[in-house]
Coordinates of C-alpha atoms in Angstrom, one line a residue:
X121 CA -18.0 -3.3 25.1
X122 CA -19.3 0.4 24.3
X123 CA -18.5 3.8 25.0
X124 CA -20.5 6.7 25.9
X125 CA -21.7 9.0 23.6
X126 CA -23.5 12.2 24.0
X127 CA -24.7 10.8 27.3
X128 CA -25.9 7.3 25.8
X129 CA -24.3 4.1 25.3
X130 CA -22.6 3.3 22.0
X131 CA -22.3 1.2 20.2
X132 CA -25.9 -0.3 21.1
X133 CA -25.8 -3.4 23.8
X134 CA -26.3 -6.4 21.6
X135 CA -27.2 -9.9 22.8
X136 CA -25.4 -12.8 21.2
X137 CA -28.0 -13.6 19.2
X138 CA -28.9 -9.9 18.1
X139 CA -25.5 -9.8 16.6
X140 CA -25.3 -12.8 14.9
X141 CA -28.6 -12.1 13.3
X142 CA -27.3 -8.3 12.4
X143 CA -23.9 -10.1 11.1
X144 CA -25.6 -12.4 8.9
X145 CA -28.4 -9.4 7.7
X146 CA -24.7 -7.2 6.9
X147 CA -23.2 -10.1 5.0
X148 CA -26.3 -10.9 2.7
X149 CA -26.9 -7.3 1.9
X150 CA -23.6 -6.8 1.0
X151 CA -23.2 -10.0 -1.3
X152 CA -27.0 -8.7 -2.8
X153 CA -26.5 -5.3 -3.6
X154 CA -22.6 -4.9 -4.5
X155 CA -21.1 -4.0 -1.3
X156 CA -18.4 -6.2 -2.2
X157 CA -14.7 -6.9 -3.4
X158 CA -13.0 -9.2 -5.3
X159 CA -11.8 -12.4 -3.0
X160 CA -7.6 -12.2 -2.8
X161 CA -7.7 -15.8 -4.5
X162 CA -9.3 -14.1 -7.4
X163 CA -6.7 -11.8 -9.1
X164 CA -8.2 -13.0 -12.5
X165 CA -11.6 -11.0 -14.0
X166 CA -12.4 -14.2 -15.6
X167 CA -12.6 -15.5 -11.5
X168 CA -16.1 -14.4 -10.3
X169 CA -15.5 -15.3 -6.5
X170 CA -16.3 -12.3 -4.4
X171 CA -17.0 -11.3 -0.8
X172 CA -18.1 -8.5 1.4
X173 CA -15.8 -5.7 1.7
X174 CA -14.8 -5.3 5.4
X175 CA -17.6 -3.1 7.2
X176 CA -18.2 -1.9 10.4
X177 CA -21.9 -3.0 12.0
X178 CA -22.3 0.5 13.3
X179 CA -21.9 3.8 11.6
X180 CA -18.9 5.5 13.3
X181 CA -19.7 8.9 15.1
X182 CA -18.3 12.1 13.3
X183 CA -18.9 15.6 14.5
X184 CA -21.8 16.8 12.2
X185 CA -20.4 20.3 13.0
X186 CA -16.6 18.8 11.8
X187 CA -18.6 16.8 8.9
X188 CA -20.1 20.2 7.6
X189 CA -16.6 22.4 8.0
X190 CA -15.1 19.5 5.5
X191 CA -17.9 19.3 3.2
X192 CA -18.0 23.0 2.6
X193 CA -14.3 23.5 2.1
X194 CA -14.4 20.9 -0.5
X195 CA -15.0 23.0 -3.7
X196 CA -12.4 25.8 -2.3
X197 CA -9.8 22.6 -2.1
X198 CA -11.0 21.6 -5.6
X199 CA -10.1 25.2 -7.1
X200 CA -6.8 25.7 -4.9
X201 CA -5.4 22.4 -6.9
X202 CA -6.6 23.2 -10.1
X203 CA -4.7 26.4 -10.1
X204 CA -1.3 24.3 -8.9
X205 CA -2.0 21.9 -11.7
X206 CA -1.9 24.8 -13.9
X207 CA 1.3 26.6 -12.7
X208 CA 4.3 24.4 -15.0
X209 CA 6.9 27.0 -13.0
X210 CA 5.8 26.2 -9.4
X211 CA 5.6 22.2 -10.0
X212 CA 8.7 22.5 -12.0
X213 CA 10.8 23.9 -8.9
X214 CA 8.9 20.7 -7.0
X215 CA 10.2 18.5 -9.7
X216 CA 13.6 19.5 -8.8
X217 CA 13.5 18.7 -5.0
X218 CA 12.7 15.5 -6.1
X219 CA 15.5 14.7 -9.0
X220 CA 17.3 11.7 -8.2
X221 CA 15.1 10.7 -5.0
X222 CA 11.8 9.9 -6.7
X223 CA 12.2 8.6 -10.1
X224 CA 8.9 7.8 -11.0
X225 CA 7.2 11.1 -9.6
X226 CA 10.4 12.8 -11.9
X227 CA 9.5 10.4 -14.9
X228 CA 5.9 11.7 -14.5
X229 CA 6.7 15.3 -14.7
X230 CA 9.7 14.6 -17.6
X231 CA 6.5 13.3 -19.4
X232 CA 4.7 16.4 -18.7
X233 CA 7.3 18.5 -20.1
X234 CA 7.7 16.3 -23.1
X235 CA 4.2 16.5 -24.2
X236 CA 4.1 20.4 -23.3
X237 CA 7.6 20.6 -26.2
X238 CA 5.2 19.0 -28.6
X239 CA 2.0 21.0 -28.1
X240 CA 4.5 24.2 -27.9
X241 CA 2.8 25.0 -24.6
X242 CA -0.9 25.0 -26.2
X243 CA -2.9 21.6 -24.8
X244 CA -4.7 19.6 -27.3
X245 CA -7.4 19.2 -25.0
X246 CA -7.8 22.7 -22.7
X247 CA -10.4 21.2 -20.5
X248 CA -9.1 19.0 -17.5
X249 CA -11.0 17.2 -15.3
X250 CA -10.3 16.5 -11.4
X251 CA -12.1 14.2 -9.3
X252 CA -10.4 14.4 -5.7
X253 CA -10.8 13.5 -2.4
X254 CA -9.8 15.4 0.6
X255 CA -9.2 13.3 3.7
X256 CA -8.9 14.6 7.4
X257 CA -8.7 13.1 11.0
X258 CA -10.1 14.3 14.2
X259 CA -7.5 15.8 15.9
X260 CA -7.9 16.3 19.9
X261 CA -6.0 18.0 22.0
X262 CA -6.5 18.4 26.2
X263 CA -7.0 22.4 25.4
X264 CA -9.5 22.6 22.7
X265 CA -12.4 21.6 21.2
X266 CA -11.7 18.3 18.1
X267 CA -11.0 19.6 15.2
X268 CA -10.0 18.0 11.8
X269 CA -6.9 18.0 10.3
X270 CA -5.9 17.5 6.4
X271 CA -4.1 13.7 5.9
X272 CA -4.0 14.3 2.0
X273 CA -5.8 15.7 -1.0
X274 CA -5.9 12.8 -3.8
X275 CA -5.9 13.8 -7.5
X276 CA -5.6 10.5 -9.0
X277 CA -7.8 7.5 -8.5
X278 CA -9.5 8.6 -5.3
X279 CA -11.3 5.2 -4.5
X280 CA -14.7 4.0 -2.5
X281 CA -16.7 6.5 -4.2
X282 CA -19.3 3.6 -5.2
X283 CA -19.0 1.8 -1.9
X284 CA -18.9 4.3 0.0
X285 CA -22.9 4.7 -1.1
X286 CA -23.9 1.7 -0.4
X287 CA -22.4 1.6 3.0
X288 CA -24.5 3.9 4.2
X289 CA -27.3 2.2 2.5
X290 CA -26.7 -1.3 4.2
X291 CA -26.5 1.1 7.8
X292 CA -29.5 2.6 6.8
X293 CA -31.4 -0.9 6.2
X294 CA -30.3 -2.1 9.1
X295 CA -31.3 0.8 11.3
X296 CA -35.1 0.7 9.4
X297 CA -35.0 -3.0 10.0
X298 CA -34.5 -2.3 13.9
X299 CA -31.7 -5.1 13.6
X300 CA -29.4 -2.4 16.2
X301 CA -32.3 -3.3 19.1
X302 CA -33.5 -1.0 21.0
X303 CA -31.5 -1.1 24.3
X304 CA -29.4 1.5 25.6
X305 CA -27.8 3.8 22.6
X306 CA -30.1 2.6 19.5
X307 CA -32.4 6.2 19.9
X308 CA -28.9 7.9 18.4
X309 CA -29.4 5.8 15.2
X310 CA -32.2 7.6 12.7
X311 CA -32.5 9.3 9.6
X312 CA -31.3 12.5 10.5
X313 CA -28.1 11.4 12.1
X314 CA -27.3 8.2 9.2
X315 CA -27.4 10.6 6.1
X316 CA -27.6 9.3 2.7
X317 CA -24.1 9.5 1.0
X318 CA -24.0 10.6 -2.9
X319 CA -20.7 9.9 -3.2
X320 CA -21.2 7.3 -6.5
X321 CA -24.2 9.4 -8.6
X322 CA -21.9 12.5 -7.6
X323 CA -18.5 11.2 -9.1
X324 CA -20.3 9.7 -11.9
X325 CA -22.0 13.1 -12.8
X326 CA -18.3 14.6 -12.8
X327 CA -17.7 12.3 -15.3
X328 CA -20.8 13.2 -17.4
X329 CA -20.6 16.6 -17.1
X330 CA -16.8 16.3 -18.8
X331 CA -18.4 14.3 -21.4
X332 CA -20.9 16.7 -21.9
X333 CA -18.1 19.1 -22.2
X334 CA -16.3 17.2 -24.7
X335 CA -19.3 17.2 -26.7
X336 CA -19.4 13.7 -28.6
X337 CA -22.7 12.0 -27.6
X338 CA -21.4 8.7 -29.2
X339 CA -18.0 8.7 -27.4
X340 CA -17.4 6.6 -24.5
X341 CA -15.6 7.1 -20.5
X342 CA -12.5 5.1 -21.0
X343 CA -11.7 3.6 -17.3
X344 CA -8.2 3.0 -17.2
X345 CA -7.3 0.0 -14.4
X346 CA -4.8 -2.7 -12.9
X347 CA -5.5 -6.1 -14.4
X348 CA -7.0 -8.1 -11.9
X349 CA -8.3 -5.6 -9.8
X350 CA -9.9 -6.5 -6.7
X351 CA -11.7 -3.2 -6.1
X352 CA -13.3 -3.3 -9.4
X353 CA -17.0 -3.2 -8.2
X354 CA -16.6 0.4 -6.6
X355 CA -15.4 1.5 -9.9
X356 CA -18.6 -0.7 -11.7
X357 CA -20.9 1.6 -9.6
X358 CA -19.7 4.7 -11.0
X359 CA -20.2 3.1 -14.7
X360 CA -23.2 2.0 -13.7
X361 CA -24.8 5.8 -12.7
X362 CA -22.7 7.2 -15.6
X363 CA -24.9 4.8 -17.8
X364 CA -27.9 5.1 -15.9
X365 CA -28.1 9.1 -15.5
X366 CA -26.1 10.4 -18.7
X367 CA -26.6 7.5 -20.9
X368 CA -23.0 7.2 -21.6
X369 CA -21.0 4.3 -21.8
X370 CA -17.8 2.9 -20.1
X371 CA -15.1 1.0 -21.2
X372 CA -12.5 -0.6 -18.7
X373 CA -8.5 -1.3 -20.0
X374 CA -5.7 -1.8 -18.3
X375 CA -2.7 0.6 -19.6
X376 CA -1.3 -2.9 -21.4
X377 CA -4.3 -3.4 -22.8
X378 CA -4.6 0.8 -24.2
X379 CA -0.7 0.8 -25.4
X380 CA -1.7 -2.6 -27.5
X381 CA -5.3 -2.1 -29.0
X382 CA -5.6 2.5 -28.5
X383 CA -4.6 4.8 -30.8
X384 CA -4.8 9.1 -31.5
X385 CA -5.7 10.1 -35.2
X386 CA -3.0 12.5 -35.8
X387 CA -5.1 14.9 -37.8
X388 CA -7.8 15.4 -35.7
X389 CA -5.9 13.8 -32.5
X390 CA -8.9 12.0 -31.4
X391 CA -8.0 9.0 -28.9
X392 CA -9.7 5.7 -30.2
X393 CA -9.6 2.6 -27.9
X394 CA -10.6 -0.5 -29.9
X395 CA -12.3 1.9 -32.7
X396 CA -14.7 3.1 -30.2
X397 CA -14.2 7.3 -30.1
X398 CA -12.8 8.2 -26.2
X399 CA -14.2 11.4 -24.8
X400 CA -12.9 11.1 -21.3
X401 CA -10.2 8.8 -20.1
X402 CA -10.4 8.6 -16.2
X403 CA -7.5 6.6 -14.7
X404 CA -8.1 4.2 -12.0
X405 CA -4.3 2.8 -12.5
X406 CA -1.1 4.9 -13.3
X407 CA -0.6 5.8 -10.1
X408 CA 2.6 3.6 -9.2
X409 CA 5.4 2.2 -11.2
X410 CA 4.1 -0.9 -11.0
X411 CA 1.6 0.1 -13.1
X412 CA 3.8 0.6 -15.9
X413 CA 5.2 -2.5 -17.1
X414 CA 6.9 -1.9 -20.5
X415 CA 7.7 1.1 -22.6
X416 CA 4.8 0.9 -24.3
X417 CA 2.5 1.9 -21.0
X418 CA 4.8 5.0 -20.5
X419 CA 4.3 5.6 -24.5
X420 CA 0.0 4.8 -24.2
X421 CA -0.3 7.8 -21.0
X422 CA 1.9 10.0 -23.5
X423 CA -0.4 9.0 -26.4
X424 CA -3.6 10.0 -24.1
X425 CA -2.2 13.1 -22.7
X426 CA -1.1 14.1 -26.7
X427 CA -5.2 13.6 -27.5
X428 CA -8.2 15.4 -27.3
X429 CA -9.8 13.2 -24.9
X430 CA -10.5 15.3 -21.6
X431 CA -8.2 13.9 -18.8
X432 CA -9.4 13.0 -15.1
X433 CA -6.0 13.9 -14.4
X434 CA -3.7 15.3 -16.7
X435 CA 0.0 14.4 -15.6
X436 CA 0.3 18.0 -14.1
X437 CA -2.8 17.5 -11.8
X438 CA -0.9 13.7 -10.8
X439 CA 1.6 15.5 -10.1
X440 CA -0.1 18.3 -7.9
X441 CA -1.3 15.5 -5.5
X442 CA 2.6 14.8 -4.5
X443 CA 3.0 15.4 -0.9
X444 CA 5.8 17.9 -1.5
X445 CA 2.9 19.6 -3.3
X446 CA 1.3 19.7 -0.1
X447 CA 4.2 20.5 2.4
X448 CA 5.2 23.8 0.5
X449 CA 1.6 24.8 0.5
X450 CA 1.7 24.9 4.1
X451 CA 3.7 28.1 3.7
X452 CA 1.4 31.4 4.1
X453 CA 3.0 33.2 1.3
X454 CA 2.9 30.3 -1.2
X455 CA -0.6 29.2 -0.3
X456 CA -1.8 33.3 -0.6
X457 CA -0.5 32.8 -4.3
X458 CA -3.1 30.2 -4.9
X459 CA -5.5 31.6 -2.4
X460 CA -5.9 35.1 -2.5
X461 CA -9.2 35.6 -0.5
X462 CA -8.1 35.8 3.3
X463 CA -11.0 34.1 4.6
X464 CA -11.1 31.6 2.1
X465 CA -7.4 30.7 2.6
X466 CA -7.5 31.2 6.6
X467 CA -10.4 28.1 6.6
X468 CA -8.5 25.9 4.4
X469 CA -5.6 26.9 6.3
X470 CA -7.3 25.6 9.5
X471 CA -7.0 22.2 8.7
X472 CA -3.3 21.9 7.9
X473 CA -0.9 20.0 10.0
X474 CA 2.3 20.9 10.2
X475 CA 4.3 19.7 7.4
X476 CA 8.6 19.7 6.7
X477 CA 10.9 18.8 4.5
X478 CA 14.1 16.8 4.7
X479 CA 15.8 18.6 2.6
X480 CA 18.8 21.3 3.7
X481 CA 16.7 24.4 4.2
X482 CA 16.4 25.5 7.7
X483 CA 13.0 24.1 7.9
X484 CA 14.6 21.0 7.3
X485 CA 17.3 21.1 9.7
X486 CA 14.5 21.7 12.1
X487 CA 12.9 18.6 10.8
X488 CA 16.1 16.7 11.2
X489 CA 16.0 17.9 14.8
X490 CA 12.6 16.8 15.2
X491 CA 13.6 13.5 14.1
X492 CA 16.4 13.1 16.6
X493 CA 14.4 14.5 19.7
X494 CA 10.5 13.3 19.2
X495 CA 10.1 11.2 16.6
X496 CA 6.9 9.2 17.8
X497 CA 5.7 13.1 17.6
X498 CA 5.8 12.0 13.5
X499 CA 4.8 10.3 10.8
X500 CA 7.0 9.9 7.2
X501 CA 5.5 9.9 4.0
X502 CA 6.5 9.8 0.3
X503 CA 5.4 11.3 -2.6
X504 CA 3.3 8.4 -3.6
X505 CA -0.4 7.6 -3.5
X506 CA -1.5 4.1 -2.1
X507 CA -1.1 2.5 1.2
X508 CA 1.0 1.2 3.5
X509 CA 4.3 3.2 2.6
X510 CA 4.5 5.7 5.4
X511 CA 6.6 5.3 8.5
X512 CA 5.7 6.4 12.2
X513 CA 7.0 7.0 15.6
X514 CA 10.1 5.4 16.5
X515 CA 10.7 3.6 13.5
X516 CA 11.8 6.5 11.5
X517 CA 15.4 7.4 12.8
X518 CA 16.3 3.8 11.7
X519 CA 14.3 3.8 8.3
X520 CA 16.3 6.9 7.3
X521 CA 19.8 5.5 8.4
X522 CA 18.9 2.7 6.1
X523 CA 18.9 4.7 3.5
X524 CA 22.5 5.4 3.9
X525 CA 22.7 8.4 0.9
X526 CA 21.0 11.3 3.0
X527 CA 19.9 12.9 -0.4
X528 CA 16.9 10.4 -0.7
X529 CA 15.5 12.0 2.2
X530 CA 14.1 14.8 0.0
X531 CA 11.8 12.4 -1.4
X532 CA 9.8 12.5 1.9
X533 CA 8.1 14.5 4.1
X534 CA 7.5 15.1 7.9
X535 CA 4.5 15.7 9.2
X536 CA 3.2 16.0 12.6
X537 CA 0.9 13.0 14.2
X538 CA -2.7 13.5 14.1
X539 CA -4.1 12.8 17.3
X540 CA -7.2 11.3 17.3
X541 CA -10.1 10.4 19.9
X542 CA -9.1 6.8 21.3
X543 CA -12.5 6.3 23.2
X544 CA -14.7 5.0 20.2
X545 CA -15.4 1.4 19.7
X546 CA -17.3 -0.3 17.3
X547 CA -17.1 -3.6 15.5
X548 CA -15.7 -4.9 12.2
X549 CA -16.6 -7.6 9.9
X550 CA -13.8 -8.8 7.7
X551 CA -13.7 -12.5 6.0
X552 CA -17.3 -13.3 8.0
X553 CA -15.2 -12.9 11.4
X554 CA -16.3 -10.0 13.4
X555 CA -14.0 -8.2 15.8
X556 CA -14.8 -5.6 18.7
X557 CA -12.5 -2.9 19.8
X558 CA -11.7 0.5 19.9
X559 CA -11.3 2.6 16.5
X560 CA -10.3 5.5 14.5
X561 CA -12.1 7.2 11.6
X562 CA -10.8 8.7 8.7
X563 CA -13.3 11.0 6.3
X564 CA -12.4 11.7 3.0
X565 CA -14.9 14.1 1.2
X566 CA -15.2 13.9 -2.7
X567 CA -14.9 17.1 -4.7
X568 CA -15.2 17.3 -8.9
X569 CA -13.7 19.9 -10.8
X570 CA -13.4 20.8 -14.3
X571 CA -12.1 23.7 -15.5
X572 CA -9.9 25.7 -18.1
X573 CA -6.6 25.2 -18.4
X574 CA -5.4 27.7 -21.0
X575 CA -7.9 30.1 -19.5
X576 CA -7.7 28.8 -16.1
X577 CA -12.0 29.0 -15.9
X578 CA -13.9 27.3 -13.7
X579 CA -16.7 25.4 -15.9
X580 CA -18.0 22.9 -12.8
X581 CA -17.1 22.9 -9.1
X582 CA -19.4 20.7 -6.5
X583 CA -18.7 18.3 -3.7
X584 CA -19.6 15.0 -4.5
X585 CA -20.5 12.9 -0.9
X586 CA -17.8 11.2 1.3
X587 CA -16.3 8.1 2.6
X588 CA -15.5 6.8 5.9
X589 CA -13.0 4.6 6.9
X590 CA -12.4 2.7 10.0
X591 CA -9.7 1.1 11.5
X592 CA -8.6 -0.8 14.9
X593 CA -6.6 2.2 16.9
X594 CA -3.6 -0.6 17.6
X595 CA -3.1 -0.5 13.3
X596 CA -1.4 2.6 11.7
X597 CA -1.9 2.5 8.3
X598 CA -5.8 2.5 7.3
X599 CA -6.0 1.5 3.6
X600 CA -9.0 -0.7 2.4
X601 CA -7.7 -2.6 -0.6
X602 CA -4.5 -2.9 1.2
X603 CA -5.6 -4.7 4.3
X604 CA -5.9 -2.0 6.8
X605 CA -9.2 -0.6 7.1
X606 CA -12.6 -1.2 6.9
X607 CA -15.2 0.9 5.0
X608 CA -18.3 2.6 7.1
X609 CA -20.7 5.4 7.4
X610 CA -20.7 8.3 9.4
X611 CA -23.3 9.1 12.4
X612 CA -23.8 12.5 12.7
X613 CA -23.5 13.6 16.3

């Protein structure tokens, strides 16, 4: 089945055969040149099974005008959350809409303020480093033109950086290898509409420009990850390039692994991991409570935020990617705090949906209404990254009376349903079976930062490429590694 698209017919008319052969071409350049994950029966490094990570045939159509509005907001994004990391008062008045409904976004920000009582407000390490992604939905409406709309901005381990690439790669073969035919809808697949994505070289020169920075040639990147992770070959690309185009070296340890064999030298409060000097320490992990297993992992972030290592993020920048974070910044006056160029904060403004709390201001009274009278208008999310925690439609009234003590509801948020075109199809490959349908795309453009944060300087600002991420329409939550999504590339229409 296919839709139609500017006029043509797409996805292309395959035969059978033709997509069997283009399944099979998919598959093999995947396992060949990384586009892969670790298998679910190999939670163990020492297991080397593998397979492709789910992938769409096609690239997915995106509005290049869209595409280009999100690129080019990306670096006024990347500045707007630096400055929130930086402001202790405004994230401490966060913290305390949280106390007592979120304990691990509060243990994250008690940490914060314990390391800022021993530094006496002075950071051992003024330079932070952020590598985010903002990700936005076309949003339709029967009046007006598609537009996109901000899901989330992601300060910690913003994943599919390194697959991302090679996505578009594999598309990009395929299209040269004229495996899509040449029947109705193939003439919208070419160079200029299947751009190459930098998202991998880009967030590994964030990296190397912080290491730069830090000014240690002999120091290393110090990954911080989940044991066992399954998504380890889109972080191996980014070690790879780091390698490759700074000549620096990478180190991968789990937060066990840095609270057993890492250690700061309290004189000159350099962070050593296994003797080997640490110059940036990017976390890949950290971002749940799962992550932190004993003590000793709350002690080893401590320990790392207490050093001179350079931070990709600091607990303050974690913390700025809470959705609370994002809900108040829907507020004009707030956001003009941040954002004091009009037209700057008018475009960023542009892609905000509307956002409440649950708390007992009037906004969220009004949100407690909402809830009552249209909740499949909806969508309820916590504070935390990673997916499948948020709740939609219908199912929220009875979510929240099931959390009998009303005051946990302040650890969420309400925001309005993005509505998103339901007339694209395509076709996904997952576990070698292929399935046809219709779809929804999410972008999520890179952005690296590094800045100041005693003098609140910006030292590098750049967007660094995109991901795409398809999912069946029928499925509401769209995470990859979680068993939602699929990754793709975009077509630029």
């Amino acid at each position: 089945m296919s839709t139609i698209l500017n006029g043509a017919t797409y996805p292309p008319t395959l035969t059978e055969e033709e997509t069997a052969n283009l399944t099979v071409a998919l598959r093999d350049w995947s396992l060949s040149l990384g586009l892969v994950i670790r298998a679910p029966a190999a939670a163990h490094p020492e297991d080397e099974a593998s397979v492709h990570v789910p992938l769409t045939l096609h690239p997915s159509p995106f509005p290049k005008k869209l595409f280009d509005q999100a690129r080019n907001l990306q670096t006024a994004f990347n500045e707007l959350y630096a400055k929130v990391a930086d402001d202790s008062k405004f994230l401490t008045e966060i913290t305390k809409e949280l106390a007592g409904v979120d304990d691990f976004m509060s243990d994250l920000w008690k940490l914060h303020l314990e390391v800022e009582e021993i530094t006496q407000g002075v950071p051992t390490q003024a330079l932070s480093l952020g590598l985010f992604r903002s990700d936005y939905l076309l949003h339709t409406t029967s009046t007006a033109e598609p537009s996109i709309r901000q899901v989330e901005l992601n300060t910690i381990s913003a994943s599919f950086g390194g697959l991302s690439s090679r996505a578009a790669d594999c598309h990009r073969f395929l299209q040269k290898s004229a495996l899509y035919g040449s029947g109705p809808g193939s003439e919208l697949l070419k160079d200029e509409t299947m751009p190459v994505n930098p998202s991998a070289r880009g967030l590994a020169k964030g990296l190397g420009v912080a290491h730069n920075a830090y000014g240690a040639s002999e120091a290393i990147v110090l990954f911080v990850v989940q044991p066992g992770e399954r998504n380890a070959f889109d972080q191996r690309w980014l070690e790879y390039y780091l390698l490759e185009d700074f000549g620096v070296v990478s180190v991968r340890a789990s937060l066990e692994e840095v609270a057993e064999f890492g250690e700061m030298d309290p004189a000159s409060k350099e962070f050593r991991y296994k003797d080997r000097h640490v110059a940036v320490v990017y976390y890949r992990a950290g971002y749940t409570p799962a992550d932190y297993t004993t003590p000793a992992t709350w002690e080893a972030r401590k320990t790392m935020e207490l050093s001179k290592a350079i931070k990709c993020p600091t607990l303050a920048t974690h913390f700025a990617g809470a959705k609370k974070v994002q809900q108040v910044l829907v507020d004009e006056l707030i956001l003009a705090k941040f954002v004091p160029d009009n037209e700057v904060r008018g475009k960023l403004k542009s892609t905000f949906a509307d956002i409440l709390p649950l708390d007992d201001s009037e906004l969220g009274k009004k949100a407690r209404k909402l809830i009552e009278t249209c909740p499949e208008k909806y969508v309820l999310k916590p504070q935390r990254e990673g997916g499948g925690n948020n709740v939609y439609r219908d199912k929220i009234p009875g979510f929240l009376k099931d959390l009998k003590d009303e005051t946990l509801w302040r650890g969420y948020i309400l925001m309005e349903l993005i509505e998103p075109p339901l007339d694209v199809r395509n076709l996904i490959i997952r576990a070698g079976k292929v399935n046809d349908g219709h779809v929804i795309s999410e972008l999520g453009i890179f952005g690296c930062v590094l800045w100041d944060s005693t003098t609140h300087e910006i030292k590098q600002n750049f967007e660094a490429g995109w991901l795409l991420r398809t999912k069946f329409a029928d499925s509401e939550e769209g995470g990859v590694a979680a068993g939602f999504g699929s990754i793709d590339s975009v077509l630029l229409i």
